[in-house]
């Protein structure tokens, strides 16, 4: 395995950051400083150190976040041949990586990816009510009574929506940006809630899943979750 890939997988830094660590002379293999980017290591045999500290591959589950662009379907395989989120998995993605829940084809933003089937299952279970924060650009500007409907519950074809948090973060003459935090995960729920108050969604982005924030991760990019983020997810799931 290439040394920069080993370092990235072990969580020492991103792939680019790992290359920087190497060229800065901070990485050694079996006691010898290695700055050559093509260097290969055997994770089972070689001892890799960063700043003198041994780095090992964690052999536990993988947890990543992806900033999903519009146009990709959240499925492992699409019979219609559309681009899928799998096309955006990092090249060193482990076998068994899959998305936690789904975002619609046209929805952008935070999608968690993991090999941890048990945690994914628990997180998606409606009982856990993990809050998910969205920014929706809608047609027209909702008034206070529309916002109250969103907060209290609107009638959808599969029943009333549960209480949600809703606020307008921006308004222009003919459009508005609404922040909505929902604790359910019904199909196309945000779009349906906003259509129900006659303010259809033109653009939808998920910014947070529980305590996990998308931050400034570029569209189309992915990164491993930090151990604090994984701990927060496990906490939200009660596992
Ligand atoms: N609600 C939607 O309408 N679409 C999504 O992708 C997620 C939540």
mmCIF file of C-alpha atoms and ligand atoms in Angstrom:
data_model
loop_
_atom_site.group_PDB
_atom_site.id
_atom_site.type_symbol
_atom_site.label_atom_id
_atom_site.label_comp_id
_atom_site.label_asym_id
_atom_site.label_seq_id
_atom_site.Cartn_x
_atom_site.Cartn_y
_atom_site.Cartn_z
ATOM 1 C CA UNK A 1 0.000 0.000 0.000
ATOM 2 C CA UNK A 2 1.297 3.478 -0.820
ATOM 3 C CA UNK A 3 2.461 5.268 2.299
ATOM 4 C CA UNK A 4 0.191 8.317 1.811
ATOM 5 C CA UNK A 5 -2.812 5.995 1.438
ATOM 6 C CA UNK A 6 -1.803 4.145 4.604
ATOM 7 C CA UNK A 7 -1.513 7.443 6.519
ATOM 8 C CA UNK A 8 -4.898 8.669 5.253
ATOM 9 C CA UNK A 9 -6.609 5.379 6.087
ATOM 10 C CA UNK A 10 -5.037 5.382 9.533
ATOM 11 C CA UNK A 11 -6.530 8.849 10.098
ATOM 12 C CA UNK A 12 -3.173 10.655 10.369
ATOM 13 C CA UNK A 13 -4.346 13.275 7.820
ATOM 14 C CA UNK A 14 -6.195 13.578 4.521
ATOM 15 C CA UNK A 15 -4.472 12.102 1.459
ATOM 16 C CA UNK A 16 -3.059 15.543 0.550
ATOM 17 C CA UNK A 17 -2.192 16.247 4.173
ATOM 18 C CA UNK A 18 -0.373 12.909 4.354
ATOM 19 C CA UNK A 19 1.739 13.833 1.362
ATOM 20 C CA UNK A 20 2.580 17.103 3.094
ATOM 21 C CA UNK A 21 3.592 15.189 6.250
ATOM 22 C CA UNK A 22 5.895 13.047 4.145
ATOM 23 C CA UNK A 23 7.524 15.863 2.202
ATOM 24 C CA UNK A 24 8.014 17.730 5.478
ATOM 25 C CA UNK A 25 10.134 14.792 6.710
ATOM 26 C CA UNK A 26 7.776 13.939 9.572
ATOM 27 C CA UNK A 27 7.142 10.323 8.545
ATOM 28 C CA UNK A 28 9.429 7.362 9.149
ATOM 29 C CA UNK A 29 9.174 3.716 8.116
ATOM 30 C CA UNK A 30 11.126 1.233 10.233
ATOM 31 C CA UNK A 31 13.123 4.092 11.695
ATOM 32 C CA UNK A 32 14.071 5.719 8.377
ATOM 33 C CA UNK A 33 12.560 9.098 7.400
ATOM 34 C CA UNK A 34 10.676 8.714 4.109
ATOM 35 C CA UNK A 35 9.830 11.690 1.904
ATOM 36 C CA UNK A 36 9.431 9.802 -1.397
ATOM 37 C CA UNK A 37 5.735 9.868 -2.342
ATOM 38 C CA UNK A 38 5.792 6.545 -4.210
ATOM 39 C CA UNK A 39 7.022 4.572 -1.179
ATOM 40 C CA UNK A 40 5.073 1.425 -0.389
ATOM 41 C CA UNK A 41 4.508 -0.155 3.003
ATOM 42 C CA UNK A 42 3.100 -3.413 4.244
ATOM 43 C CA UNK A 43 0.725 -2.473 7.057
ATOM 44 C CA UNK A 44 1.224 -5.865 8.694
ATOM 45 C CA UNK A 45 5.001 -5.695 8.713
ATOM 46 C CA UNK A 46 6.309 -2.135 8.569
ATOM 47 C CA UNK A 47 6.362 0.261 11.508
ATOM 48 C CA UNK A 48 5.185 3.709 10.443
ATOM 49 C CA UNK A 49 5.667 6.738 12.683
ATOM 50 C CA UNK A 50 4.525 10.369 12.363
ATOM 51 C CA UNK A 51 6.563 12.745 14.507
ATOM 52 C CA UNK A 52 7.887 9.656 16.260
ATOM 53 C CA UNK A 53 4.432 8.318 17.165
ATOM 54 C CA UNK A 54 3.454 4.896 15.789
ATOM 55 C CA UNK A 55 0.484 4.980 13.396
ATOM 56 C CA UNK A 56 -1.633 1.873 12.829
ATOM 57 C CA UNK A 57 -4.548 1.032 10.616
ATOM 58 C CA UNK A 58 -7.690 0.839 12.630
ATOM 59 C CA UNK A 59 -9.459 -2.367 11.682
ATOM 60 C CA UNK A 60 -12.840 -1.262 12.972
ATOM 61 C CA UNK A 61 -15.702 0.031 10.828
ATOM 62 C CA UNK A 62 -15.292 2.990 8.479
ATOM 63 C CA UNK A 63 -17.303 6.222 8.904
ATOM 64 C CA UNK A 64 -17.211 8.947 6.256
ATOM 65 C CA UNK A 65 -19.224 11.963 5.251
ATOM 66 C CA UNK A 66 -19.890 12.878 1.641
ATOM 67 C CA UNK A 67 -21.080 16.215 0.295
ATOM 68 C CA UNK A 68 -23.511 14.866 -2.272
ATOM 69 C CA UNK A 69 -24.002 16.988 -5.382
ATOM 70 C CA UNK A 70 -27.386 17.165 -7.141
ATOM 71 C CA UNK A 71 -27.836 14.596 -9.891
ATOM 72 C CA UNK A 72 -26.609 11.516 -8.000
ATOM 73 C CA UNK A 73 -29.002 8.851 -6.728
ATOM 74 C CA UNK A 74 -28.478 7.377 -3.274
ATOM 75 C CA UNK A 75 -28.296 3.730 -4.175
ATOM 76 C CA UNK A 76 -25.515 1.200 -4.600
ATOM 77 C CA UNK A 77 -26.664 0.344 -8.134
ATOM 78 C CA UNK A 78 -29.118 2.088 -10.419
ATOM 79 C CA UNK A 79 -30.944 -0.053 -12.974
ATOM 80 C CA UNK A 80 -31.550 3.122 -15.032
ATOM 81 C CA UNK A 81 -27.798 3.775 -15.220
ATOM 82 C CA UNK A 82 -27.899 7.202 -13.530
ATOM 83 C CA UNK A 83 -24.833 8.395 -11.590
ATOM 84 C CA UNK A 84 -24.904 7.045 -8.033
ATOM 85 C CA UNK A 85 -23.186 8.103 -4.818
ATOM 86 C CA UNK A 86 -20.914 5.065 -5.274
ATOM 87 C CA UNK A 87 -19.258 7.006 -8.126
ATOM 88 C CA UNK A 88 -18.186 9.507 -5.455
ATOM 89 C CA UNK A 89 -16.786 6.991 -2.941
ATOM 90 C CA UNK A 90 -13.053 7.581 -2.324
ATOM 91 C CA UNK A 91 -10.767 5.284 -4.343
ATOM 92 C CA UNK A 92 -9.640 3.476 -1.182
ATOM 93 C CA UNK A 93 -13.203 2.909 0.084
ATOM 94 C CA UNK A 94 -13.472 -0.420 1.892
ATOM 95 C CA UNK A 95 -15.819 -3.118 0.636
ATOM 96 C CA UNK A 96 -19.178 -2.933 2.355
ATOM 97 C CA UNK A 97 -19.357 0.884 2.477
ATOM 98 C CA UNK A 98 -22.929 2.111 2.030
ATOM 99 C CA UNK A 99 -24.975 5.279 2.626
ATOM 100 C CA UNK A 100 -26.892 5.869 5.870
ATOM 101 C CA UNK A 101 -30.410 6.597 4.648
ATOM 102 C CA UNK A 102 -30.878 8.560 1.473
ATOM 103 C CA UNK A 103 -31.049 11.961 -0.121
ATOM 104 C CA UNK A 104 -33.187 12.528 -3.219
ATOM 105 C CA UNK A 105 -31.445 12.734 -6.570
ATOM 106 C CA UNK A 106 -31.714 16.537 -6.578
ATOM 107 C CA UNK A 107 -30.848 17.058 -2.909
ATOM 108 C CA UNK A 108 -27.314 18.111 -2.025
ATOM 109 C CA UNK A 109 -25.261 17.998 1.119
ATOM 110 C CA UNK A 110 -24.417 15.754 4.026
ATOM 111 C CA UNK A 111 -24.655 12.018 3.472
ATOM 112 C CA UNK A 112 -23.040 9.644 5.949
ATOM 113 C CA UNK A 113 -21.324 6.519 4.626
ATOM 114 C CA UNK A 114 -20.333 3.585 6.783
ATOM 115 C CA UNK A 115 -19.529 -0.105 6.909
ATOM 116 C CA UNK A 116 -21.215 -0.265 10.339
ATOM 117 C CA UNK A 117 -24.580 -1.817 9.479
ATOM 118 C CA UNK A 118 -25.754 -1.923 13.067
ATOM 119 C CA UNK A 119 -25.190 1.786 13.735
ATOM 120 C CA UNK A 120 -26.747 2.742 10.384
ATOM 121 C CA UNK A 121 -29.814 0.664 11.146
ATOM 122 C CA UNK A 122 -30.267 2.230 14.579
ATOM 123 C CA UNK A 123 -29.702 5.785 13.267
ATOM 124 C CA UNK A 124 -32.341 5.345 10.592
ATOM 125 C CA UNK A 125 -34.898 3.878 12.957
ATOM 126 C CA UNK A 126 -37.691 6.449 13.478
ATOM 127 C CA UNK A 127 -37.599 5.752 17.238
ATOM 128 C CA UNK A 128 -34.289 7.591 17.533
ATOM 129 C CA UNK A 129 -35.545 10.905 16.117
ATOM 130 C CA UNK A 130 -32.093 12.080 15.062
ATOM 131 C CA UNK A 131 -32.520 15.758 14.034
ATOM 132 C CA UNK A 132 -31.598 16.557 10.447
ATOM 133 C CA UNK A 133 -31.075 20.174 9.402
ATOM 134 C CA UNK A 134 -31.907 21.337 5.887
ATOM 135 C CA UNK A 135 -31.726 24.600 3.944
ATOM 136 C CA UNK A 136 -34.483 24.865 1.368
ATOM 137 C CA UNK A 137 -34.768 27.577 -1.269
ATOM 138 C CA UNK A 138 -38.486 27.938 -1.931
ATOM 139 C CA UNK A 139 -40.699 29.837 -4.315
ATOM 140 C CA UNK A 140 -42.423 32.806 -2.662
ATOM 141 C CA UNK A 141 -41.898 33.980 0.922
ATOM 142 C CA UNK A 142 -43.747 31.952 3.603
ATOM 143 C CA UNK A 143 -45.645 34.108 6.098
ATOM 144 C CA UNK A 144 -45.851 33.596 9.858
ATOM 145 C CA UNK A 145 -48.872 31.303 9.609
ATOM 146 C CA UNK A 146 -47.044 29.093 7.039
ATOM 147 C CA UNK A 147 -44.102 28.885 9.420
ATOM 148 C CA UNK A 148 -46.429 27.895 12.246
ATOM 149 C CA UNK A 149 -47.796 25.046 10.119
ATOM 150 C CA UNK A 150 -44.276 23.783 9.515
ATOM 151 C CA UNK A 151 -43.539 23.939 13.250
ATOM 152 C CA UNK A 152 -46.794 22.366 14.418
ATOM 153 C CA UNK A 153 -47.314 19.814 11.660
ATOM 154 C CA UNK A 154 -48.679 19.805 8.127
ATOM 155 C CA UNK A 155 -50.967 17.220 6.559
ATOM 156 C CA UNK A 156 -49.018 14.924 4.214
ATOM 157 C CA UNK A 157 -50.505 12.008 2.289
ATOM 158 C CA UNK A 158 -48.942 9.595 4.812
ATOM 159 C CA UNK A 159 -50.104 11.519 7.904
ATOM 160 C CA UNK A 160 -49.267 14.696 9.800
ATOM 161 C CA UNK A 161 -45.631 15.735 10.044
ATOM 162 C CA UNK A 162 -44.210 15.782 13.574
ATOM 163 C CA UNK A 163 -43.312 19.135 15.165
ATOM 164 C CA UNK A 164 -40.262 20.658 13.489
ATOM 165 C CA UNK A 165 -38.069 23.723 13.889
ATOM 166 C CA UNK A 166 -38.434 26.217 11.067
ATOM 167 C CA UNK A 167 -37.164 29.716 10.385
ATOM 168 C CA UNK A 168 -36.605 31.963 7.419
ATOM 169 C CA UNK A 169 -32.925 32.710 6.990
ATOM 170 C CA UNK A 170 -33.188 34.868 3.855
ATOM 171 C CA UNK A 171 -35.920 36.466 1.816
ATOM 172 C CA UNK A 172 -35.977 38.189 -1.531
ATOM 173 C CA UNK A 173 -39.020 39.402 -3.466
ATOM 174 C CA UNK A 174 -39.968 36.082 -5.029
ATOM 175 C CA UNK A 175 -38.058 33.464 -3.046
ATOM 176 C CA UNK A 176 -36.898 32.600 0.461
ATOM 177 C CA UNK A 177 -34.424 30.299 2.162
ATOM 178 C CA UNK A 178 -35.985 28.264 4.955
ATOM 179 C CA UNK A 179 -34.039 26.315 7.565
ATOM 180 C CA UNK A 180 -35.943 23.246 8.669
ATOM 181 C CA UNK A 181 -34.942 20.744 11.341
ATOM 182 C CA UNK A 182 -36.937 17.520 11.219
ATOM 183 C CA UNK A 183 -36.673 14.426 13.357
ATOM 184 C CA UNK A 184 -38.449 12.081 10.983
ATOM 185 C CA UNK A 185 -37.104 10.617 7.763
ATOM 186 C CA UNK A 186 -40.067 10.085 5.495
ATOM 187 C CA UNK A 187 -39.637 9.982 1.753
ATOM 188 C CA UNK A 188 -39.162 13.476 0.226
ATOM 189 C CA UNK A 189 -40.389 14.863 3.508
ATOM 190 C CA UNK A 190 -38.953 18.376 3.341
ATOM 191 C CA UNK A 191 -40.139 18.866 -0.231
ATOM 192 C CA UNK A 192 -43.605 17.580 0.665
ATOM 193 C CA UNK A 193 -43.870 19.753 3.801
ATOM 194 C CA UNK A 194 -42.987 22.877 1.856
ATOM 195 C CA UNK A 195 -45.276 21.976 -1.050
ATOM 196 C CA UNK A 196 -48.065 21.496 1.494
ATOM 197 C CA UNK A 197 -47.764 25.177 2.463
ATOM 198 C CA UNK A 198 -47.599 26.170 -1.220
ATOM 199 C CA UNK A 199 -43.916 27.084 -1.235
ATOM 200 C CA UNK A 200 -42.346 24.411 -3.420
ATOM 201 C CA UNK A 201 -38.645 23.677 -3.044
ATOM 202 C CA UNK A 202 -36.296 24.764 -5.821
ATOM 203 C CA UNK A 203 -33.080 23.723 -4.101
ATOM 204 C CA UNK A 204 -32.479 21.545 -1.042
ATOM 205 C CA UNK A 205 -29.322 20.941 0.942
ATOM 206 C CA UNK A 206 -28.755 18.933 4.143
ATOM 207 C CA UNK A 207 -26.350 20.724 6.472
ATOM 208 C CA UNK A 208 -26.373 18.489 9.544
ATOM 209 C CA UNK A 209 -27.249 15.003 10.724
ATOM 210 C CA UNK A 210 -27.453 14.940 14.518
ATOM 211 C CA UNK A 211 -24.291 16.620 15.785
ATOM 212 C CA UNK A 212 -22.458 16.035 12.494
ATOM 213 C CA UNK A 213 -22.077 19.240 10.472
ATOM 214 C CA UNK A 214 -21.255 19.378 6.766
ATOM 215 C CA UNK A 215 -19.003 22.412 7.333
ATOM 216 C CA UNK A 216 -16.873 23.489 4.389
ATOM 217 C CA UNK A 217 -16.395 20.077 2.776
ATOM 218 C CA UNK A 218 -16.453 20.777 -0.986
ATOM 219 C CA UNK A 219 -19.347 19.434 -3.063
ATOM 220 C CA UNK A 220 -18.525 15.927 -4.319
ATOM 221 C CA UNK A 221 -15.786 15.408 -1.697
ATOM 222 C CA UNK A 222 -15.741 12.983 1.227
ATOM 223 C CA UNK A 223 -13.715 12.726 4.426
ATOM 224 C CA UNK A 224 -13.462 10.334 7.381
ATOM 225 C CA UNK A 225 -15.424 11.331 10.482
ATOM 226 C CA UNK A 226 -13.262 12.268 13.446
ATOM 227 C CA UNK A 227 -13.418 10.009 16.487
ATOM 228 C CA UNK A 228 -15.435 12.728 18.295
ATOM 229 C CA UNK A 229 -17.970 12.731 15.452
ATOM 230 C CA UNK A 230 -18.258 8.923 15.548
ATOM 231 C CA UNK A 231 -18.736 9.083 19.327
ATOM 232 C CA UNK A 232 -21.486 11.711 18.885
ATOM 233 C CA UNK A 233 -23.279 9.509 16.337
ATOM 234 C CA UNK A 234 -23.106 6.518 18.647
ATOM 235 C CA UNK A 235 -24.405 8.681 21.437
ATOM 236 C CA UNK A 236 -27.351 9.826 19.287
ATOM 237 C CA UNK A 237 -28.096 6.194 18.482
ATOM 238 C CA UNK A 238 -27.721 5.147 22.114
ATOM 239 C CA UNK A 239 -25.169 2.428 21.286
HETATM 240 N N1 LIG B 1 -36.382 15.628 2.454
HETATM 241 C C1 LIG B 1 -36.526 15.665 1.124
HETATM 242 O O1 LIG B 1 -37.544 16.120 0.617
HETATM 243 N N2 LIG B 1 -35.528 15.206 0.372
HETATM 244 C C2 LIG B 1 -34.385 14.708 0.871
HETATM 245 O O2 LIG B 1 -33.499 14.292 0.120
HETATM 246 C C3 LIG B 1 -34.257 14.672 2.264
HETATM 247 C C4 LIG B 1 -35.265 15.151 3.033
#
